Amino acid sequence: MTDQKPITVTSPLLPDLDSFDGLLREIWDSKWITNNGSFHQRLEAALAEYLKVTCVSLFTNGTLPLLTALQALDIQGEVITTPYSFVATTHSIWWNGCQPVFVDVDPATGNLDPDRIEEAITPRTAAIMPVHVYGRPCDTARIQEIADRHGLKVIYDAAHAFGVEVGGDSILKAGDLSTLSFHATKVFNTIEGGAMVMHDPAMKKRIDFLKNFGFASEVEVVGPGINSKMDEVRSAFGLLNLRQVDAAIEARHQVAVRYREALKDVEGISCFQDIPGVRHNYSYFPVFVDEKKFGMSRDALYFKMREQGIYGRRYFYPLISSFSPYRDLPSAAPEHLPQANKMADSVICLPMHHELSTEAVEKVLQTIKSAQL
Ligand code: T4K
């Protein structure tokens, strides 16, 4: 371990403190600090415009909109999902009393493999919950075609996909509902926070009821809702961060360009390339270690980097399907999920954020290259 500042996988985008102070004073003056206040309303409108979608409903994190999406669509039975994600994706299915059914991923994208979805559909299947992992778009056209043919709902966990566009159109328009995470570690953050994206005001109204205990009026509860309202302080924080998110994404882009350029000749290390026509958000920079070709295991490299003060992360290892609540499901068997297991066993997400210095990027690259020698 060196004495230098650790190089962490990410660093939060923070608003200018004086500007935030100004908004805090407005909130203090108004004495309205939560429950659909003016900053909450302003952030929902600003996000809908930025994300090019019809409606946005803010949540207090990125997990509760997943739970609420399944509630809103009244999903019961089996939900087809990916094991290669953060554990919240599958937890949301379990919390709704549904059974997760894991389907393998396509190694070209890391996302649910459309070729494998149909064989997992049974008479009990009610929905598909794919994840745009690392912000890389799922094959939404094929997933929708399968869902339509079998009468299934599609809920995208778009926690990583803030601002991602395909052919100039938001990826969040796909499926019945999409959810976002605004956690501190995300491209756009409200400290903790999240949102649901829906296609019509009637659905937004229903979701807004459900995130407020199901209250439709002072005296009427229309569903078994939950409390998942974002407060005014974090909404104001989000409004300020939205102003600088494009610059943050561009800074991340430059880091990705340098990583790719320097790693292209490193035997045994591979990474994803940008997809033509896609606006990427560079939320993560996963690399995959081929132990035989690189001459060192993924874990050996991971710990070697840590010794140098470089704290990448093995997102998403272990696979969700290997965690104790899920490992006994028939669909969790490793032989059923070869590609997901291979990715989980070889991935390291390199440090990637808007203020990663050139020196830090070069140190990461040098550490990888010298590990191989
Ligand atoms: N669906 C998907 C696909 C998701 O990836 C996630 C969350 C969700 C749903 C659920 O959304 P939320 O309910 O969380 O909104 C992080 C995040 O906690 C989690 O939001 C995220 N995905 C997951 C992939 O990663 P950790 O445990 O790895 O974060 P942590 O605390 O180890 O932080 C990583 C690094 O970030 C630190 O080493 C330094 C830096 N950091 C972190 C924090 C919290 C900071 O510099 N400042 C900070 O305040 O889980």
Tab-separated table of C-alpha atoms and ligand atoms in Angstrom:
chain	number	residue	atom	x	y	z
A	1	MET	CA	0.000	0.000	0.000
A	2	THR	CA	1.366	3.426	-0.935
A	3	ASP	CA	0.860	6.681	1.026
A	4	GLN	CA	-0.892	8.274	-1.939
A	5	LYS	CA	-4.600	9.029	-1.999
A	6	PRO	CA	-6.582	5.903	-2.872
A	7	ILE	CA	-7.893	5.744	-6.421
A	8	THR	CA	-11.479	4.622	-5.928
A	9	VAL	CA	-13.854	3.066	-8.442
A	10	THR	CA	-15.947	6.207	-8.384
A	11	SER	CA	-16.336	9.604	-6.756
A	12	PRO	CA	-19.624	11.427	-6.339
A	13	LEU	CA	-20.630	14.353	-8.511
A	14	LEU	CA	-21.169	17.198	-6.032
A	15	PRO	CA	-22.901	20.529	-6.672
A	16	ASP	CA	-21.197	23.811	-5.984
A	17	LEU	CA	-21.551	24.289	-2.222
A	18	ASP	CA	-22.490	27.978	-2.374
A	19	SER	CA	-25.233	27.273	-4.923
A	20	PHE	CA	-26.528	24.453	-2.742
A	21	ASP	CA	-26.459	26.747	0.264
A	22	GLY	CA	-28.660	29.203	-1.654
A	23	LEU	CA	-31.242	26.508	-2.344
A	24	LEU	CA	-31.097	25.284	1.247
A	25	ARG	CA	-31.993	28.796	2.379
A	26	GLU	CA	-35.028	28.742	0.088
A	27	ILE	CA	-36.105	25.426	1.589
A	28	TRP	CA	-35.545	26.733	5.132
A	29	ASP	CA	-37.614	29.820	4.378
A	30	SER	CA	-40.449	27.816	2.889
A	31	LYS	CA	-40.479	25.253	5.734
A	32	TRP	CA	-41.687	22.724	3.173
A	33	ILE	CA	-39.113	19.938	3.340
A	34	THR	CA	-40.750	16.855	1.818
A	35	ASN	CA	-44.022	15.434	0.350
A	36	ASN	CA	-44.051	16.651	-3.244
A	37	GLY	CA	-42.639	20.112	-2.578
A	38	SER	CA	-41.587	22.598	-5.226
A	39	PHE	CA	-38.015	21.279	-5.662
A	40	HIS	CA	-39.405	17.757	-6.038
A	41	GLN	CA	-41.748	18.989	-8.767
A	42	ARG	CA	-39.015	20.994	-10.469
A	43	LEU	CA	-36.621	18.048	-10.509
A	44	GLU	CA	-39.247	15.693	-11.950
A	45	ALA	CA	-39.954	18.177	-14.765
A	46	ALA	CA	-36.259	18.873	-15.408
A	47	LEU	CA	-35.446	15.161	-15.530
A	48	ALA	CA	-38.313	14.373	-17.909
A	49	GLU	CA	-36.958	17.050	-20.245
A	50	TYR	CA	-33.304	15.994	-19.933
A	51	LEU	CA	-34.106	12.300	-20.337
A	52	LYS	CA	-36.555	12.983	-23.234
A	53	VAL	CA	-39.359	10.975	-21.587
A	54	THR	CA	-43.016	11.722	-20.879
A	55	CYS	CA	-43.120	11.267	-17.101
A	56	VAL	CA	-40.719	10.789	-14.219
A	57	SER	CA	-41.609	9.951	-10.638
A	58	LEU	CA	-38.862	10.530	-8.075
A	59	PHE	CA	-38.081	7.904	-5.431
A	60	THR	CA	-35.916	7.791	-2.366
A	61	ASN	CA	-33.509	5.217	-3.895
A	62	GLY	CA	-33.201	2.935	-6.914
A	63	THR	CA	-34.506	-0.209	-5.202
A	64	LEU	CA	-37.997	0.965	-4.249
A	65	PRO	CA	-39.047	1.883	-7.811
A	66	LEU	CA	-38.242	-1.709	-8.804
A	67	LEU	CA	-40.470	-3.032	-6.002
A	68	THR	CA	-43.167	-0.523	-6.884
A	69	ALA	CA	-43.044	-1.262	-10.630
A	70	LEU	CA	-43.905	-4.905	-9.973
A	71	GLN	CA	-46.717	-3.762	-7.635
A	72	ALA	CA	-48.092	-1.258	-10.124
A	73	LEU	CA	-48.290	-3.854	-12.895
A	74	ASP	CA	-49.716	-6.453	-10.471
A	75	ILE	CA	-47.036	-8.994	-11.359
A	76	GLN	CA	-47.448	-12.412	-9.783
A	77	GLY	CA	-45.719	-15.701	-10.514
A	78	GLU	CA	-42.376	-15.952	-12.288
A	79	VAL	CA	-40.195	-13.066	-13.448
A	80	ILE	CA	-37.373	-13.722	-15.897
A	81	THR	CA	-34.255	-11.758	-14.990
A	82	THR	CA	-30.483	-11.593	-15.263
A	83	PRO	CA	-28.127	-12.933	-12.595
A	84	TYR	CA	-25.464	-10.432	-13.719
A	85	SER	CA	-26.562	-7.333	-11.829
A	86	PHE	CA	-26.599	-5.750	-8.400
A	87	VAL	CA	-28.571	-7.849	-5.957
A	88	ALA	CA	-31.387	-5.270	-5.653
A	89	THR	CA	-32.762	-6.378	-9.040
A	90	THR	CA	-33.614	-9.878	-7.830
A	91	HIS	CA	-34.496	-8.764	-4.308
A	92	SER	CA	-37.306	-6.625	-5.748
A	93	ILE	CA	-38.851	-9.728	-7.333
A	94	TRP	CA	-38.580	-11.689	-4.089
A	95	TRP	CA	-40.102	-8.836	-2.036
A	96	ASN	CA	-43.181	-8.998	-4.283
A	97	GLY	CA	-43.629	-12.697	-3.530
A	98	CYS	CA	-42.668	-13.596	-7.105
A	99	GLN	CA	-40.148	-16.199	-8.199
A	100	PRO	CA	-37.033	-14.999	-10.004
A	101	VAL	CA	-36.044	-17.132	-13.006
A	102	PHE	CA	-32.465	-16.545	-14.088
A	103	VAL	CA	-31.530	-16.536	-17.760
A	104	ASP	CA	-27.971	-16.346	-19.046
A	105	VAL	CA	-26.427	-13.216	-20.531
A	106	ASP	CA	-24.969	-12.404	-23.930
A	107	PRO	CA	-21.206	-11.940	-23.420
A	108	ALA	CA	-21.161	-9.294	-26.152
A	109	THR	CA	-23.245	-6.962	-23.964
A	110	GLY	CA	-23.471	-8.491	-20.479
A	111	ASN	CA	-27.259	-8.209	-20.800
A	112	LEU	CA	-30.021	-10.824	-20.772
A	113	ASP	CA	-29.576	-12.982	-23.886
A	114	PRO	CA	-32.778	-12.726	-25.960
A	115	ASP	CA	-31.989	-16.121	-27.514
A	116	ARG	CA	-32.350	-17.737	-24.095
A	117	ILE	CA	-35.493	-15.997	-22.848
A	118	GLU	CA	-38.170	-18.060	-24.578
A	119	GLU	CA	-36.973	-21.400	-23.252
A	120	ALA	CA	-37.454	-20.020	-19.716
A	121	ILE	CA	-41.088	-18.970	-20.262
A	122	THR	CA	-43.693	-21.121	-18.519
A	123	PRO	CA	-47.450	-20.648	-17.960
A	124	ARG	CA	-46.520	-18.899	-14.687
A	125	THR	CA	-44.263	-16.293	-16.308
A	126	ALA	CA	-45.674	-12.783	-15.866
A	127	ALA	CA	-42.814	-10.417	-16.637
A	128	ILE	CA	-39.258	-9.919	-17.826
A	129	MET	CA	-36.910	-7.721	-15.789
A	130	PRO	CA	-33.757	-7.025	-17.811
A	131	VAL	CA	-30.941	-4.701	-16.728
A	132	HIS	CA	-29.003	-2.349	-19.015
A	133	VAL	CA	-25.864	-3.418	-17.228
A	134	TYR	CA	-23.073	-0.801	-17.087
A	135	GLY	CA	-25.498	1.402	-19.062
A	136	ARG	CA	-25.108	-0.750	-22.201
A	137	PRO	CA	-28.492	-1.032	-23.943
A	138	CYS	CA	-30.379	-4.322	-23.948
A	139	ASP	CA	-31.796	-5.592	-27.228
A	140	THR	CA	-35.081	-3.885	-26.420
A	141	ALA	CA	-36.723	-4.622	-29.789
A	142	ARG	CA	-36.254	-8.373	-29.474
A	143	ILE	CA	-37.227	-8.425	-25.807
A	144	GLN	CA	-40.427	-6.519	-26.612
A	145	GLU	CA	-41.233	-8.851	-29.480
A	146	ILE	CA	-40.904	-11.888	-27.166
A	147	ALA	CA	-42.917	-10.174	-24.421
A	148	ASP	CA	-45.714	-9.266	-26.846
A	149	ARG	CA	-45.870	-12.785	-28.231
A	150	HIS	CA	-46.294	-14.227	-24.723
A	151	GLY	CA	-48.321	-11.436	-23.125
A	152	LEU	CA	-45.585	-10.460	-20.661
A	153	LYS	CA	-44.768	-7.112	-19.046
A	154	VAL	CA	-41.244	-5.690	-19.299
A	155	ILE	CA	-39.675	-3.676	-16.491
A	156	TYR	CA	-36.181	-2.386	-17.194
A	157	ASP	CA	-33.793	-1.918	-14.322
A	158	ALA	CA	-32.065	1.085	-15.878
A	159	ALA	CA	-30.127	1.956	-12.706
A	160	HIS	CA	-26.948	2.363	-14.794
A	161	ALA	CA	-28.534	3.887	-17.897
A	162	PHE	CA	-29.039	7.564	-17.010
A	163	GLY	CA	-28.951	9.606	-20.221
A	164	VAL	CA	-28.283	6.628	-22.495
A	165	GLU	CA	-29.792	7.055	-25.953
A	166	VAL	CA	-30.079	4.788	-28.974
A	167	GLY	CA	-30.466	6.542	-32.319
A	168	GLY	CA	-31.171	9.816	-30.505
A	169	ASP	CA	-33.982	8.336	-28.458
A	170	SER	CA	-33.959	7.560	-24.740
A	171	ILE	CA	-33.420	3.924	-23.796
A	172	LEU	CA	-35.890	4.630	-20.968
A	173	LYS	CA	-38.770	4.587	-23.448
A	174	ALA	CA	-38.467	0.826	-23.860
A	175	GLY	CA	-40.714	-1.623	-22.006
A	176	ASP	CA	-43.652	-0.872	-19.704
A	177	LEU	CA	-41.606	0.871	-17.015
A	178	SER	CA	-37.961	1.710	-16.345
A	179	THR	CA	-36.250	2.501	-13.077
A	180	LEU	CA	-33.181	4.605	-12.279
A	181	SER	CA	-30.813	4.844	-9.333
A	182	PHE	CA	-29.466	8.202	-8.207
A	183	HIS	CA	-27.129	6.720	-5.590
A	184	ALA	CA	-23.919	8.618	-4.801
A	185	THR	CA	-21.940	6.168	-6.946
A	186	LYS	CA	-23.984	6.828	-10.094
A	187	VAL	CA	-23.346	9.171	-13.040
A	188	PHE	CA	-26.137	11.445	-11.781
A	189	ASN	CA	-26.799	11.365	-8.055
A	190	THR	CA	-29.040	12.890	-5.405
A	191	ILE	CA	-26.927	11.280	-2.607
A	192	GLU	CA	-29.509	8.499	-2.267
A	193	GLY	CA	-32.355	8.560	-4.743
A	194	GLY	CA	-33.974	7.056	-7.772
A	195	ALA	CA	-36.853	7.357	-10.174
A	196	MET	CA	-39.391	5.530	-12.247
A	197	VAL	CA	-39.983	6.428	-15.880
A	198	MET	CA	-43.416	5.792	-17.362
A	199	HIS	CA	-45.152	6.551	-20.629
A	200	ASP	CA	-48.378	8.259	-19.549
A	201	PRO	CA	-49.693	10.586	-16.847
A	202	ALA	CA	-52.269	8.020	-15.655
A	203	MET	CA	-49.491	5.579	-14.757
A	204	LYS	CA	-47.514	8.393	-13.106
A	205	LYS	CA	-50.532	9.201	-10.968
A	206	ARG	CA	-50.791	5.558	-9.878
A	207	ILE	CA	-47.069	5.378	-9.111
A	208	ASP	CA	-47.230	8.672	-7.188
A	209	PHE	CA	-50.007	7.170	-5.040
A	210	LEU	CA	-48.049	3.967	-4.477
A	211	LYS	CA	-44.908	5.774	-3.333
A	212	ASN	CA	-47.024	7.737	-0.824
A	213	PHE	CA	-48.580	4.815	1.082
A	214	GLY	CA	-51.268	4.452	-1.612
A	215	PHE	CA	-52.990	7.733	-0.640
A	216	ALA	CA	-55.122	9.171	-3.464
A	217	SER	CA	-56.597	11.823	-1.156
A	218	GLU	CA	-56.599	12.630	2.542
A	219	VAL	CA	-59.124	9.879	3.177
A	220	GLU	CA	-58.614	7.374	0.374
A	221	VAL	CA	-55.996	4.627	0.013
A	222	VAL	CA	-56.103	2.959	-3.414
A	223	GLY	CA	-53.387	0.336	-3.026
A	224	PRO	CA	-50.885	-1.180	-0.606
A	225	GLY	CA	-48.363	1.618	-1.122
A	226	ILE	CA	-45.027	2.273	0.469
A	227	ASN	CA	-43.173	5.398	1.597
A	228	SER	CA	-40.563	6.210	-1.009
A	229	LYS	CA	-40.774	9.977	-1.435
A	230	MET	CA	-37.722	12.051	-2.199
A	231	ASP	CA	-37.314	15.082	0.082
A	232	GLU	CA	-36.714	18.708	-0.882
A	233	VAL	CA	-33.038	18.810	0.115
A	234	ARG	CA	-32.055	15.958	-2.159
A	235	SER	CA	-34.312	17.253	-4.945
A	236	ALA	CA	-32.476	20.595	-4.813
A	237	PHE	CA	-29.128	18.754	-4.824
A	238	GLY	CA	-30.314	16.888	-7.929
A	239	LEU	CA	-31.380	20.060	-9.724
A	240	LEU	CA	-27.866	21.456	-9.334
A	241	ASN	CA	-26.188	18.213	-10.358
A	242	LEU	CA	-28.299	18.002	-13.491
A	243	ARG	CA	-26.642	21.208	-14.714
A	244	GLN	CA	-23.213	19.577	-14.692
A	245	VAL	CA	-23.998	16.000	-15.641
A	246	ASP	CA	-23.161	16.427	-19.349
A	247	ALA	CA	-19.698	17.729	-18.482
A	248	ALA	CA	-19.255	14.799	-16.085
A	249	ILE	CA	-20.224	12.296	-18.800
A	250	GLU	CA	-17.788	13.903	-21.232
A	251	ALA	CA	-14.981	13.698	-18.649
A	252	ARG	CA	-15.781	9.991	-18.180
A	253	HIS	CA	-15.750	9.547	-21.961
A	254	GLN	CA	-12.193	10.852	-22.110
A	255	VAL	CA	-11.113	8.365	-19.436
A	256	ALA	CA	-12.725	5.538	-21.442
A	257	VAL	CA	-10.911	6.661	-24.610
A	258	ARG	CA	-7.549	6.560	-22.833
A	259	TYR	CA	-8.212	3.199	-21.145
A	260	ARG	CA	-9.241	1.594	-24.434
A	261	GLU	CA	-6.321	2.999	-26.332
A	262	ALA	CA	-3.776	1.821	-23.779
A	263	LEU	CA	-5.318	-1.594	-23.140
A	264	LYS	CA	-5.840	-2.629	-26.740
A	265	ASP	CA	-2.447	-4.285	-26.949
A	266	VAL	CA	-2.485	-5.885	-23.513
A	267	GLU	CA	-2.842	-9.604	-24.091
A	268	GLY	CA	-5.579	-11.154	-21.938
A	269	ILE	CA	-7.434	-7.931	-21.053
A	270	SER	CA	-10.602	-7.112	-22.990
A	271	CYS	CA	-13.170	-4.347	-22.693
A	272	PHE	CA	-16.361	-3.173	-24.385
A	273	GLN	CA	-16.256	-0.705	-27.262
A	274	ASP	CA	-18.760	2.067	-27.899
A	275	ILE	CA	-21.733	1.052	-30.041
A	276	PRO	CA	-22.348	3.238	-33.123
A	277	GLY	CA	-25.518	5.310	-32.712
A	278	VAL	CA	-25.551	4.955	-28.922
A	279	ARG	CA	-25.004	7.850	-26.526
A	280	HIS	CA	-23.116	6.078	-23.749
A	281	ASN	CA	-22.831	7.434	-20.222
A	282	TYR	CA	-19.558	5.662	-19.256
A	283	SER	CA	-21.008	4.783	-15.893
A	284	TYR	CA	-18.594	1.869	-15.415
A	285	PHE	CA	-15.468	0.645	-17.173
A	286	PRO	CA	-15.406	-3.143	-16.850
A	287	VAL	CA	-12.403	-5.105	-18.107
A	288	PHE	CA	-12.305	-8.885	-18.369
A	289	VAL	CA	-9.182	-10.846	-17.458
A	290	ASP	CA	-8.376	-13.990	-19.397
A	291	GLU	CA	-6.150	-15.732	-16.873
A	292	LYS	CA	-4.323	-17.945	-19.376
A	293	LYS	CA	-3.513	-15.143	-21.787
A	294	PHE	CA	-2.821	-12.466	-19.165
A	295	GLY	CA	-0.744	-14.838	-17.076
A	296	MET	CA	-2.423	-13.873	-13.818
A	297	SER	CA	-5.870	-14.509	-12.350
A	298	ARG	CA	-8.496	-11.808	-12.049
A	299	ASP	CA	-8.276	-11.890	-8.277
A	300	ALA	CA	-4.470	-11.727	-8.281
A	301	LEU	CA	-4.666	-8.601	-10.457
A	302	TYR	CA	-7.458	-7.152	-8.345
A	303	PHE	CA	-5.428	-7.495	-5.137
A	304	LYS	CA	-2.231	-6.324	-6.820
A	305	MET	CA	-4.071	-3.142	-7.785
A	306	ARG	CA	-5.283	-2.705	-4.226
A	307	GLU	CA	-1.716	-2.974	-2.960
A	308	GLN	CA	-1.017	0.059	-5.174
A	309	GLY	CA	-3.983	1.956	-3.728
A	310	ILE	CA	-6.235	1.305	-6.754
A	311	TYR	CA	-9.702	0.252	-5.634
A	312	GLY	CA	-11.492	-1.150	-8.660
A	313	ARG	CA	-14.525	-3.338	-7.935
A	314	ARG	CA	-15.613	-6.761	-9.101
A	315	TYR	CA	-19.111	-5.682	-10.189
A	316	PHE	CA	-20.912	-8.148	-10.531
A	317	TYR	CA	-19.166	-10.897	-8.597
A	318	PRO	CA	-20.479	-13.035	-6.974
A	319	LEU	CA	-23.433	-13.567	-9.285
A	320	ILE	CA	-26.830	-12.898	-7.698
A	321	SER	CA	-27.798	-16.504	-8.438
A	322	SER	CA	-25.008	-17.719	-6.164
A	323	PHE	CA	-26.190	-15.801	-3.059
A	324	SER	CA	-27.845	-17.937	-0.390
A	325	PRO	CA	-31.461	-16.720	-0.880
A	326	TYR	CA	-31.368	-17.726	-4.556
A	327	ARG	CA	-28.768	-20.458	-5.106
A	328	ASP	CA	-31.241	-23.331	-4.693
A	329	LEU	CA	-33.529	-22.113	-7.471
A	330	PRO	CA	-33.385	-24.481	-10.446
A	331	SER	CA	-32.466	-21.612	-12.768
A	332	ALA	CA	-29.522	-20.646	-10.526
A	333	ALA	CA	-27.451	-23.728	-11.397
A	334	PRO	CA	-24.042	-22.570	-12.706
A	335	GLU	CA	-24.262	-24.916	-15.726
A	336	HIS	CA	-27.427	-23.024	-16.727
A	337	LEU	CA	-25.573	-19.682	-16.620
A	338	PRO	CA	-22.148	-20.275	-18.186
A	339	GLN	CA	-21.680	-16.815	-19.703
A	340	ALA	CA	-22.768	-14.932	-16.609
A	341	ASN	CA	-20.445	-17.057	-14.469
A	342	LYS	CA	-17.560	-16.457	-16.846
A	343	MET	CA	-18.104	-12.690	-16.772
A	344	ALA	CA	-18.470	-12.583	-12.987
A	345	ASP	CA	-15.255	-14.581	-12.586
A	346	SER	CA	-13.204	-12.374	-14.884
A	347	VAL	CA	-14.466	-8.803	-14.378
A	348	ILE	CA	-12.828	-5.814	-12.728
A	349	CYS	CA	-14.476	-2.402	-13.011
A	350	LEU	CA	-11.617	0.072	-13.265
A	351	PRO	CA	-11.822	3.471	-11.565
A	352	MET	CA	-14.139	5.641	-13.662
A	353	HIS	CA	-15.437	9.052	-12.709
A	354	HIS	CA	-15.582	12.675	-13.767
A	355	GLU	CA	-12.573	13.876	-11.770
A	356	LEU	CA	-10.153	11.016	-12.285
A	357	SER	CA	-6.813	12.693	-12.952
A	358	THR	CA	-4.544	11.857	-15.869
A	359	GLU	CA	-1.951	10.679	-13.337
A	360	ALA	CA	-4.478	8.315	-11.727
A	361	VAL	CA	-5.517	6.882	-15.100
A	362	GLU	CA	-1.864	6.320	-16.061
A	363	LYS	CA	-1.171	4.691	-12.707
A	364	VAL	CA	-4.059	2.257	-13.228
A	365	LEU	CA	-2.779	1.408	-16.704
A	366	GLN	CA	0.820	1.062	-15.575
A	367	THR	CA	-0.190	-1.216	-12.711
A	368	ILE	CA	-2.070	-3.513	-15.094
A	369	LYS	CA	0.770	-3.574	-17.610
A	370	SER	CA	3.475	-4.169	-15.042
A	371	ALA	CA	1.447	-6.914	-13.335
A	372	GLN	CA	1.721	-8.891	-16.536
A	373	LEU	CA	5.523	-8.742	-16.701
B	1	T4K	N1	-30.186	-1.996	-9.780
B	1	T4K	C1	-28.881	-1.966	-10.153
B	1	T4K	C2	-28.516	-2.566	-11.450
B	1	T4K	C3	-27.931	-1.359	-9.325
B	1	T4K	O1	-26.627	-1.342	-9.683
B	1	T4K	C4	-28.341	-0.773	-8.105
B	1	T4K	C5	-27.375	-0.168	-7.215
B	1	T4K	C6	-29.723	-0.816	-7.778
B	1	T4K	C7	-30.612	-1.434	-8.639
B	1	T4K	C8	-30.260	-0.225	-6.519
B	1	T4K	O2	-30.148	1.190	-6.520
B	1	T4K	P1	-30.020	1.932	-5.071
B	1	T4K	O3	-31.161	1.439	-4.184
B	1	T4K	O4	-28.646	1.621	-4.497
B	1	T4K	O5	-30.181	3.378	-5.429
B	1	T4K	C9	-22.930	0.528	-4.811
B	1	T4K	C10	-24.224	1.289	-4.583
B	1	T4K	O6	-24.579	1.376	-3.212
B	1	T4K	C11	-25.385	0.802	-5.350
B	1	T4K	O7	-26.261	1.911	-5.517
B	1	T4K	C12	-25.010	0.291	-6.722
B	1	T4K	N2	-26.120	-0.239	-7.450
B	1	T4K	C13	-23.933	-0.764	-6.607
B	1	T4K	C14	-23.520	-1.312	-7.956
B	1	T4K	O8	-22.795	-0.165	-6.021
B	1	T4K	P2	-21.145	-0.409	-3.126
B	1	T4K	O9	-21.394	-1.127	-1.866
B	1	T4K	O10	-20.226	-1.020	-4.104
B	1	T4K	O11	-20.616	1.086	-2.876
B	1	T4K	P3	-19.440	1.569	-1.909
B	1	T4K	O12	-20.021	2.204	-0.712
B	1	T4K	O13	-18.473	0.454	-1.687
B	1	T4K	O14	-18.769	2.686	-2.800
B	1	T4K	C15	-17.909	2.413	-3.888
B	1	T4K	C16	-16.891	3.513	-3.998
B	1	T4K	O15	-17.526	4.729	-4.326
B	1	T4K	C17	-16.116	3.814	-2.729
B	1	T4K	O16	-14.988	3.016	-2.667
B	1	T4K	C18	-15.747	5.257	-2.867
B	1	T4K	C19	-16.872	5.829	-3.678
B	1	T4K	N3	-17.828	6.549	-2.836
B	1	T4K	C20	-18.943	5.903	-2.356
B	1	T4K	C21	-19.863	6.569	-1.577
B	1	T4K	C22	-21.074	5.862	-1.042
B	1	T4K	C23	-17.611	7.880	-2.528
B	1	T4K	O17	-16.588	8.445	-2.961
B	1	T4K	N4	-18.515	8.545	-1.771
B	1	T4K	C24	-19.634	7.952	-1.291
B	1	T4K	O18	-20.455	8.612	-0.612
B	1	T4K	O19	-22.609	-0.274	-3.754
